[in-house]
Tab-separated table of C-alpha atoms in Angstrom:
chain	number	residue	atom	x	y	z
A	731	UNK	CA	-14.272	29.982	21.931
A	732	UNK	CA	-12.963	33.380	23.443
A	733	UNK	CA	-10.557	33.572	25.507
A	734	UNK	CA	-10.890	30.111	26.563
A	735	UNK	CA	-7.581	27.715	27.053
A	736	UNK	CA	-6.942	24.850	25.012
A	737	UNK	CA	-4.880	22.188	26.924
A	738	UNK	CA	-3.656	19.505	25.106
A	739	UNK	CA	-1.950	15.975	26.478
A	740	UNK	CA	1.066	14.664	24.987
A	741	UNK	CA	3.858	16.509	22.849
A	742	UNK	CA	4.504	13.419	20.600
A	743	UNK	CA	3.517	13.976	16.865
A	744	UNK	CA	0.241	14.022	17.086
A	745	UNK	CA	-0.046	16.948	20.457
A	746	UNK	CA	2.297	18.939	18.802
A	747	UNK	CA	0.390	18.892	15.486
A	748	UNK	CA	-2.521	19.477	16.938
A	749	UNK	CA	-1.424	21.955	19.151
A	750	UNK	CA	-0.388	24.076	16.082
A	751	UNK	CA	-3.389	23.741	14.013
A	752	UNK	CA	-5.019	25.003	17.212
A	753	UNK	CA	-2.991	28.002	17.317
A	754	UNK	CA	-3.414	28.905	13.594
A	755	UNK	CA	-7.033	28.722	13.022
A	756	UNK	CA	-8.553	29.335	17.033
A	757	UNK	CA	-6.759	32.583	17.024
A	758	UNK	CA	-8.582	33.803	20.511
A	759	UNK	CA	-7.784	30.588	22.481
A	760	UNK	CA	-4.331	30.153	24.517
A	761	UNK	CA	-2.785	26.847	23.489
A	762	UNK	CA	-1.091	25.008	26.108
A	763	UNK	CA	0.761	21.930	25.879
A	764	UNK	CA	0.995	19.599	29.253
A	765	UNK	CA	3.356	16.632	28.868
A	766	UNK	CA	5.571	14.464	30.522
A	767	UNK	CA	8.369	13.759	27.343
A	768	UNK	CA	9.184	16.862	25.550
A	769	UNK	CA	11.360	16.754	22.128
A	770	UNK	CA	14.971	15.814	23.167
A	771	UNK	CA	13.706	13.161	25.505
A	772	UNK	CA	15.099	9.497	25.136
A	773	UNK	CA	12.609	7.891	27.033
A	774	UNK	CA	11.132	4.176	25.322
A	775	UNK	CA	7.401	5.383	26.285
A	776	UNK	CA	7.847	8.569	24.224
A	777	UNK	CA	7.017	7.019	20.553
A	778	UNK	CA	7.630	9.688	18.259
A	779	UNK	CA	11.083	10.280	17.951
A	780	UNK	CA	11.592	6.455	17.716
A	781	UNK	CA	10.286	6.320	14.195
A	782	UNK	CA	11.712	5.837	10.965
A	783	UNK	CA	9.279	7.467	9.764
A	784	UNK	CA	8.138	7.706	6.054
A	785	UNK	CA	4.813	7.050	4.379
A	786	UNK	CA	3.690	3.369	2.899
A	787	UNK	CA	0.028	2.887	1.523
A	788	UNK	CA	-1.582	-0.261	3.354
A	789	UNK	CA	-4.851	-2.110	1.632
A	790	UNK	CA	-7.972	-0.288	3.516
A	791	UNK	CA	-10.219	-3.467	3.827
A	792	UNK	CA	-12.259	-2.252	7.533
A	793	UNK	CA	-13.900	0.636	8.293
A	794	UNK	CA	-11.238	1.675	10.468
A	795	UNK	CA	-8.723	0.987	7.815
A	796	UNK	CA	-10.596	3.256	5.733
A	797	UNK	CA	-10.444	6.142	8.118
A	798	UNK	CA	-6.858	5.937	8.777
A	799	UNK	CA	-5.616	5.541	5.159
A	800	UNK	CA	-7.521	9.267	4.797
A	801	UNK	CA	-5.934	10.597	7.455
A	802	UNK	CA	-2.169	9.513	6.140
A	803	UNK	CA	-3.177	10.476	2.841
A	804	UNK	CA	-4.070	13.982	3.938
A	805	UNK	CA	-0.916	14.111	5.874
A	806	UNK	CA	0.519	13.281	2.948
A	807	UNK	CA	-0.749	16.155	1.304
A	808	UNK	CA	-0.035	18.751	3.363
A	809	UNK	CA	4.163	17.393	3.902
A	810	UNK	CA	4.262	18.153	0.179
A	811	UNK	CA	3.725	22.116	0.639
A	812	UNK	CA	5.068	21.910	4.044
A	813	UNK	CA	8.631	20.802	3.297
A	814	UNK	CA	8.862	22.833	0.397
A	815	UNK	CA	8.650	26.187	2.317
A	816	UNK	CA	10.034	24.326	5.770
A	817	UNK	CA	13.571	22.692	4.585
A	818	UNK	CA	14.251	22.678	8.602
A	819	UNK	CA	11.542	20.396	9.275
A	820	UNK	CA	14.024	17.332	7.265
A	821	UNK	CA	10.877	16.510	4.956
A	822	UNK	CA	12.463	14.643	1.914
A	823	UNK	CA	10.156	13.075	-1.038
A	824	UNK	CA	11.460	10.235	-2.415
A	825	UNK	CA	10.732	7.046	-4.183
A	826	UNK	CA	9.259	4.350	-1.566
A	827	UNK	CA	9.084	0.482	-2.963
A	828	UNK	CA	7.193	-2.490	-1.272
A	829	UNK	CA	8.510	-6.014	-2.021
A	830	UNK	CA	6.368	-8.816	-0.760
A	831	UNK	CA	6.903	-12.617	-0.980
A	832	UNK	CA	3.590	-13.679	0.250
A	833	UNK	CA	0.989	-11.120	-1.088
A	834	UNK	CA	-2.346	-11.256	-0.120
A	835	UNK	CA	-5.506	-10.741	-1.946
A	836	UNK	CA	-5.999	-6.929	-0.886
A	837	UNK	CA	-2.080	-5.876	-2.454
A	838	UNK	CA	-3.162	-7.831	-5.453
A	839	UNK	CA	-5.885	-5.590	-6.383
A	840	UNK	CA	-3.746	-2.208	-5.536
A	841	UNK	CA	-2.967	-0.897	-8.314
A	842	UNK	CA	-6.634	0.361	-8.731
A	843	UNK	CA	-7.060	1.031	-5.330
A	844	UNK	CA	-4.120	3.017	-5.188
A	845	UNK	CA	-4.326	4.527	-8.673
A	846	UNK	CA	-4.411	8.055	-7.438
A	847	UNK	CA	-0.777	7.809	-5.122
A	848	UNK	CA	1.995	10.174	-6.325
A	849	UNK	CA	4.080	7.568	-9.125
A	850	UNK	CA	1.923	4.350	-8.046
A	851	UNK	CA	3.119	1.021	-10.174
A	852	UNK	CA	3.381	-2.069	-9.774
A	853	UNK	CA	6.244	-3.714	-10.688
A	854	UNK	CA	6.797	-6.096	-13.372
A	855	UNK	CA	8.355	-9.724	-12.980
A	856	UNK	CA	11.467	-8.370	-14.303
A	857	UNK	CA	11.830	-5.887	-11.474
A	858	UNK	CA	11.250	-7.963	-8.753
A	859	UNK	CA	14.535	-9.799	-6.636
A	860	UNK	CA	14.457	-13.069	-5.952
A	861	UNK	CA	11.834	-14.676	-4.017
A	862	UNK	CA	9.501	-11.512	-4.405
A	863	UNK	CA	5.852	-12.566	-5.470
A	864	UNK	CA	4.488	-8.696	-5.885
A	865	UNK	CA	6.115	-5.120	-5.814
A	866	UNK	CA	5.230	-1.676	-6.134
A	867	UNK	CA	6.745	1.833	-6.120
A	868	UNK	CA	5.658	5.453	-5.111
A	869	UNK	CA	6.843	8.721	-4.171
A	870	UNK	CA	6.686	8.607	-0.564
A	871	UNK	CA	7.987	11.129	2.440
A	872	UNK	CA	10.734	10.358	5.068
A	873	UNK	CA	11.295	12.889	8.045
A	874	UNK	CA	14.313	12.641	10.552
A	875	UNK	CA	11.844	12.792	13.622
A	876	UNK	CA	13.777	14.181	16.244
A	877	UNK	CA	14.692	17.067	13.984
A	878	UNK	CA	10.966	17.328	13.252
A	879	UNK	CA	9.880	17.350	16.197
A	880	UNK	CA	11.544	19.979	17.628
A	881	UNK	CA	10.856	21.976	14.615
A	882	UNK	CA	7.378	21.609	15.936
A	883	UNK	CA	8.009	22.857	19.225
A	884	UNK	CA	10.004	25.901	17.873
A	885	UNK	CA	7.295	26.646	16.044
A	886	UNK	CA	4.652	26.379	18.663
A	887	UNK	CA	6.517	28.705	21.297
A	888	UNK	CA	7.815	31.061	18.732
A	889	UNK	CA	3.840	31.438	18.136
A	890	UNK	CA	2.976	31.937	21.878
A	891	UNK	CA	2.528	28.515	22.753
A	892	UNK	CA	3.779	27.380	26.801
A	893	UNK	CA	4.602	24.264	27.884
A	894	UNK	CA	4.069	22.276	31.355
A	895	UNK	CA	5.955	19.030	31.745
A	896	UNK	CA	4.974	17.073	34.219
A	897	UNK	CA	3.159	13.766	34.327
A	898	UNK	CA	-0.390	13.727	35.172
A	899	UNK	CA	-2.438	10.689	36.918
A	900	UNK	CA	-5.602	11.439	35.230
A	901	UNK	CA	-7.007	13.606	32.406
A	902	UNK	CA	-9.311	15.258	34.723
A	903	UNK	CA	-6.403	17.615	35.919
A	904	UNK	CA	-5.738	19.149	32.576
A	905	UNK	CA	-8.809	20.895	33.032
A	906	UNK	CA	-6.699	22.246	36.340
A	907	UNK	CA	-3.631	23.444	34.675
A	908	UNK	CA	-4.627	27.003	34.174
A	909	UNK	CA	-7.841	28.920	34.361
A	910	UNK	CA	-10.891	28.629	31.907
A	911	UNK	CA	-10.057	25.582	30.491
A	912	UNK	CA	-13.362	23.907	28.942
A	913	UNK	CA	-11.692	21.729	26.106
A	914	UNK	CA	-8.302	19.224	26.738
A	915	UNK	CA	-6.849	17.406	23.415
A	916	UNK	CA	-6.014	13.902	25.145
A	917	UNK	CA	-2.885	12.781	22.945
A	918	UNK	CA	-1.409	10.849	25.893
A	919	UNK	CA	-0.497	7.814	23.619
A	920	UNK	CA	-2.247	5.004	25.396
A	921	UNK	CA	-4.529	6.954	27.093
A	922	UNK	CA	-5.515	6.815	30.268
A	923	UNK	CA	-6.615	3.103	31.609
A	924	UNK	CA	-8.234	2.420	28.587
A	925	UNK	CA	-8.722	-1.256	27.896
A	926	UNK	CA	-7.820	-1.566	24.391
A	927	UNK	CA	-4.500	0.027	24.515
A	928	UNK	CA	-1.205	-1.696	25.004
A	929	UNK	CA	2.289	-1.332	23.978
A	930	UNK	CA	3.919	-2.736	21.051
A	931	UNK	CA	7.767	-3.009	21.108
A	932	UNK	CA	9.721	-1.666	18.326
A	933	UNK	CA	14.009	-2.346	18.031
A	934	UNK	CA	15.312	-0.968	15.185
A	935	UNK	CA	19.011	-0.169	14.216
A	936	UNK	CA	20.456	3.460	13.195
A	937	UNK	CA	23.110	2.988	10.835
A	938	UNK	CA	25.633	5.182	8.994
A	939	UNK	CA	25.401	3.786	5.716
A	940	UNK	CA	23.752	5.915	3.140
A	941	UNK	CA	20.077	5.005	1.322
A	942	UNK	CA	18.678	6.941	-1.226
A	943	UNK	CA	14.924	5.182	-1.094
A	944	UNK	CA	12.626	3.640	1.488
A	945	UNK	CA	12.349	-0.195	0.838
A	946	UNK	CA	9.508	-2.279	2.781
A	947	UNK	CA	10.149	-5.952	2.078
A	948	UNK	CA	7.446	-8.794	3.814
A	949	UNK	CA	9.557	-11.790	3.928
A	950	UNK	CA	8.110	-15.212	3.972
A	951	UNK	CA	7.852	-16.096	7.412
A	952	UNK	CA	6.254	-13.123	8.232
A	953	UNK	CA	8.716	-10.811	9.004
A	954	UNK	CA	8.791	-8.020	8.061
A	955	UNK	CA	12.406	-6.307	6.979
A	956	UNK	CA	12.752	-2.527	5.821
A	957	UNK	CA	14.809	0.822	4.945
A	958	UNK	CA	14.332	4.179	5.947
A	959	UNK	CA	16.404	7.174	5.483
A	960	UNK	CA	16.711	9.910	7.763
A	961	UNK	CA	17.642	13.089	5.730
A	962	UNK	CA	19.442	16.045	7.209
A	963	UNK	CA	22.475	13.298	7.665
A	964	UNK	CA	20.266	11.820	10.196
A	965	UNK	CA	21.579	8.101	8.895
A	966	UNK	CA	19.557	5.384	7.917
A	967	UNK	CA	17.050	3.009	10.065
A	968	UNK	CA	17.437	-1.078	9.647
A	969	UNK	CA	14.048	-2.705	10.762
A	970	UNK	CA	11.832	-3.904	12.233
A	971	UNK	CA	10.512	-5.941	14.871
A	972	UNK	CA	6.524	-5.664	16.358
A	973	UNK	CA	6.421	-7.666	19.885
A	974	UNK	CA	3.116	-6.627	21.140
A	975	UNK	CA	2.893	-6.506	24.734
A	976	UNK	CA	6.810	-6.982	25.515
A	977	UNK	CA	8.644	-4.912	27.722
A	978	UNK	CA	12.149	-5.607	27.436
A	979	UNK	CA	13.479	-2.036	28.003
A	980	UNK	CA	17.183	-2.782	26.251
A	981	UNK	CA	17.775	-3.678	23.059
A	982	UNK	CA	18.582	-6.946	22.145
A	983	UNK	CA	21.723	-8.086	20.899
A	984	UNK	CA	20.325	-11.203	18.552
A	985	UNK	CA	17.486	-8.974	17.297
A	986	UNK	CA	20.408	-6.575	15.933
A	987	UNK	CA	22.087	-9.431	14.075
A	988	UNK	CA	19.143	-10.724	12.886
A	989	UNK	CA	17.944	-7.580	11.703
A	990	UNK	CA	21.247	-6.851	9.821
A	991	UNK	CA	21.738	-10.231	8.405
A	992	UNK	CA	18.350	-10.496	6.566
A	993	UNK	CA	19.035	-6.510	5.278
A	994	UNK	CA	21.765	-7.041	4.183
A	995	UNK	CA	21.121	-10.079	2.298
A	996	UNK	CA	17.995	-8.203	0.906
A	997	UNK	CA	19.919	-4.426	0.439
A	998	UNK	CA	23.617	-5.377	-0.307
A	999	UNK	CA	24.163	-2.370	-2.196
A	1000	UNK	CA	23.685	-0.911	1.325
A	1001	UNK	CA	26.757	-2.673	2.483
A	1002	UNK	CA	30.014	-0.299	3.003
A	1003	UNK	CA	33.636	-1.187	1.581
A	1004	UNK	CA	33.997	-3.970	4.002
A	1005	UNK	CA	30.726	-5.095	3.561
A	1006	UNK	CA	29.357	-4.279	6.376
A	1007	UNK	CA	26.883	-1.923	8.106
A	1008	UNK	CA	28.739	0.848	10.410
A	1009	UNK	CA	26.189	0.847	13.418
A	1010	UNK	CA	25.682	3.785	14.934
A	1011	UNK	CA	23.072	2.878	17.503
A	1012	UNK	CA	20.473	0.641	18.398
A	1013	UNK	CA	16.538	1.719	19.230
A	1014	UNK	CA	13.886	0.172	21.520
A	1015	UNK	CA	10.629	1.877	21.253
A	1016	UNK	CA	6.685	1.735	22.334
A	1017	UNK	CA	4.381	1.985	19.728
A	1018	UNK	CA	1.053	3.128	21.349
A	1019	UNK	CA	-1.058	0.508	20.106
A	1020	UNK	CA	-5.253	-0.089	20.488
A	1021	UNK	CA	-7.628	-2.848	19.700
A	1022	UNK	CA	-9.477	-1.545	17.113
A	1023	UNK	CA	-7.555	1.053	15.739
A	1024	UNK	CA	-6.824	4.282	16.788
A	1025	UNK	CA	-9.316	6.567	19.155
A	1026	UNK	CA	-10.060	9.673	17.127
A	1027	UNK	CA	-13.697	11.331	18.853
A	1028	UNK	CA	-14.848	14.174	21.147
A	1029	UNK	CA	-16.398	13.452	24.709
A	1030	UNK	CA	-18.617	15.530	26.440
A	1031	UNK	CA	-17.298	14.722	30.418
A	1032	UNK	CA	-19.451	17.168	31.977
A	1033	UNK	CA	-21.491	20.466	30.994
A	1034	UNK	CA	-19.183	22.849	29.036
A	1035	UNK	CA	-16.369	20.385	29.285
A	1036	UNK	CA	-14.958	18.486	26.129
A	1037	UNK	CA	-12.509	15.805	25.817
A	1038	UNK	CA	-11.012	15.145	22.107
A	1039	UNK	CA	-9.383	11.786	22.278
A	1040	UNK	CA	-6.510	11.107	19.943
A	1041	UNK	CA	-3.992	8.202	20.639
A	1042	UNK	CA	-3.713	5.127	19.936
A	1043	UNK	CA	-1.785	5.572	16.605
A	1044	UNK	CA	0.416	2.330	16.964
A	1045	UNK	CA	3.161	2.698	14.464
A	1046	UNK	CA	1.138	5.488	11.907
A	1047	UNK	CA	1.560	8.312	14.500
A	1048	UNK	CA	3.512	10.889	12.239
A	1049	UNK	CA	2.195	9.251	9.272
A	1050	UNK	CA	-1.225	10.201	10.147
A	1051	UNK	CA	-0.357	13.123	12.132
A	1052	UNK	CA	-1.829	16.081	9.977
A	1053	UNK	CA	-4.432	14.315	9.009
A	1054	UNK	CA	-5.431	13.882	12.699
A	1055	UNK	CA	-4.959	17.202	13.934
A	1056	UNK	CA	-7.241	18.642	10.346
A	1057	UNK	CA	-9.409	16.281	12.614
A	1058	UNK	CA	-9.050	17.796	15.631
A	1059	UNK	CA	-9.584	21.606	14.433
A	1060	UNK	CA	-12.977	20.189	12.707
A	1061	UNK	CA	-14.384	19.186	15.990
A	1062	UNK	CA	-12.851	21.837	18.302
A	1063	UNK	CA	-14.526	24.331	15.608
A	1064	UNK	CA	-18.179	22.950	16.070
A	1065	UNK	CA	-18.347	21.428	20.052
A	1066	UNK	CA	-19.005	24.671	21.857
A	1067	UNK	CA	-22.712	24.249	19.849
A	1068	UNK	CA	-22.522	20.672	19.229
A	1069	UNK	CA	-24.978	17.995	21.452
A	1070	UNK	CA	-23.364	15.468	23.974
A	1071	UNK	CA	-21.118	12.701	21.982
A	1072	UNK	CA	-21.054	9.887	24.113
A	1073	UNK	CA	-18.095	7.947	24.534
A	1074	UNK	CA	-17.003	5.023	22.895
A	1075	UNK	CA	-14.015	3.056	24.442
């Protein structure tokens, strides 16, 4: 892969990632990163800095499941070593607890299933609050993702990475960008026109009140109510709502109260002095979501001309981020010498 030029779509989580894995182990390839939102952008389409984010082990029951529990799970792995030599990159380990009032079968068999997580119990009856039918707890990670983010980009122009923005209309003009470029990393997202993908809105609140552990808590109506801290005083995230296909661009001012009623009737040692929670803002975001999980595979568009899909991450996007681009570098490594891999949208 000699002097060839690596161009790759998107400069959420998951380009940049990849975009640096690219850089540290294809040494003789230029890296290039074409995108429209770059790390400092508030736009709703641009996912990434959106996010809580932190890690939370969900029951692997499909295939796909399987695949992307892996791929958090090595992410996982490698935020332990990275944030101990990286304390700029606001990667803070701490303990993560799910509370669930209506369990299903596939959290009632965790504990084996999850045996092998960093401090995995479940909790007993004792530990539980009201109303809770099934808990566990687990060192988890929580990132302040704008702050990550642009660590990321530092990182990948202090190596010799450039950067276009602009948007393109299709992926075939990546392959335009510069000269002798044979391979395009298509982390656009939603992709482009494919079918499955669609947007899943996201309003969250960003308050001032401190946290010192993620909590997840599924409430009975199916709701879903949680806790995330942002370190490097980055404040705390109140969530969460998942409207699938809505595009309400502003956030909504009964989705706030809502969201702060029910946390702080399930977190009141949250609650400030007054008893309140000191908002600091409110955030509407687009989770890139797909039918059928995410789109992680290499395409073959013409001779000497690869495509390696990767979008379609939905909520999991810096959650399965490393894990993803470890994916990435395995494929870019081999497809110079590998057959045709047809498609599969």
């Amino acid at each position: 892969m000699g002097d060839e030029t690596i161009v790759v779509v998107g400069a959420g989580v998951l380009g940049l990632s990849s975009a640096l894995i690219c850089q540290q182990h294809l040494p003789k390839t230029k890296v290039v990163i074409v995108a429209r939102d770059l790390p400092g952008t508030e736009s709703i389409d641009y996912a990434s800095p959106w996010s809580g984010a932190h890690y939370r082990p969900i029951p692997d029951v499909t295939p796909q499941g399987i695949h992307e529990a892996s791929l958090a799970r090595r992410t996982y792995e490698h935020f332990k070593t990275y944030a101990a030599g990286n304390p700029d990159a606001s990667i803070s380990f701490i303990t993560g607890m799910d509370w669930l009032e209506s369990p299903g079968e596939e959290y009632l068999t965790a504990k084996t299933r999850y045996q092998d997580i960093d401090e995995f119990r479940v909790l007993g009856p004792e530990e539980l609050p009201t109303g809770v039918k099934w808990g566990a707890s687990y060192k988890t990670w929580c990132v302040n993702t704008p702050v990550y983010l642009s660590h990321l980009m530092r990182r990948f122009l202090l190596n010799g990475g450039s950067v276009i923005q602009i948007q393109l209309k299709s992926l075939s003009e990546a392959f335009t960008i510069q000269e002798n470029v044979r391979t395009v990393i298509n982390c656009s997202g939603v992709g482009f026109d494919d079918p499955a993908s669609f947007i899943t809105r996201g309003q969250t609140c960003l308050v001032a009140n401190k946290a010192s552990h993620t909590v997840t808590r599924q409430n009975a109506n199916g709701t879903w109510t949680f806790v995330i801290p942002r370190p490097a005083y980055g404040g705390t995230i109140i969530g969460g709502t998942k409207e699938e296909r809505d595009y309400e661009v502003s956030p909504r001012l009964e989705t706030r109260q809502k969201l702060l009623e029910t946390a702080a009737k399930s977190f009141p040692e949250l609650l400030d002095e007054n008893g309140q929670f000191r908002v600091i803002r409110d955030i509407v975001g687009r989770r890139p979501s797909r039918t059928g999980g995410m789109r992680l595979e290499l395409e073959n568009v013409e001779k000497g001309r690869h495509i390696f899909h990767a979008y379609g991450a939905g909520g999991r996007g810096v959650e399965m981020s490393w894990g993803v681009a470890e994916e990435v570098l395995g494929v870019l490594r081999k497809c110079i010498s590998s057959p045709e891999i047809k498609s599969r949208l």
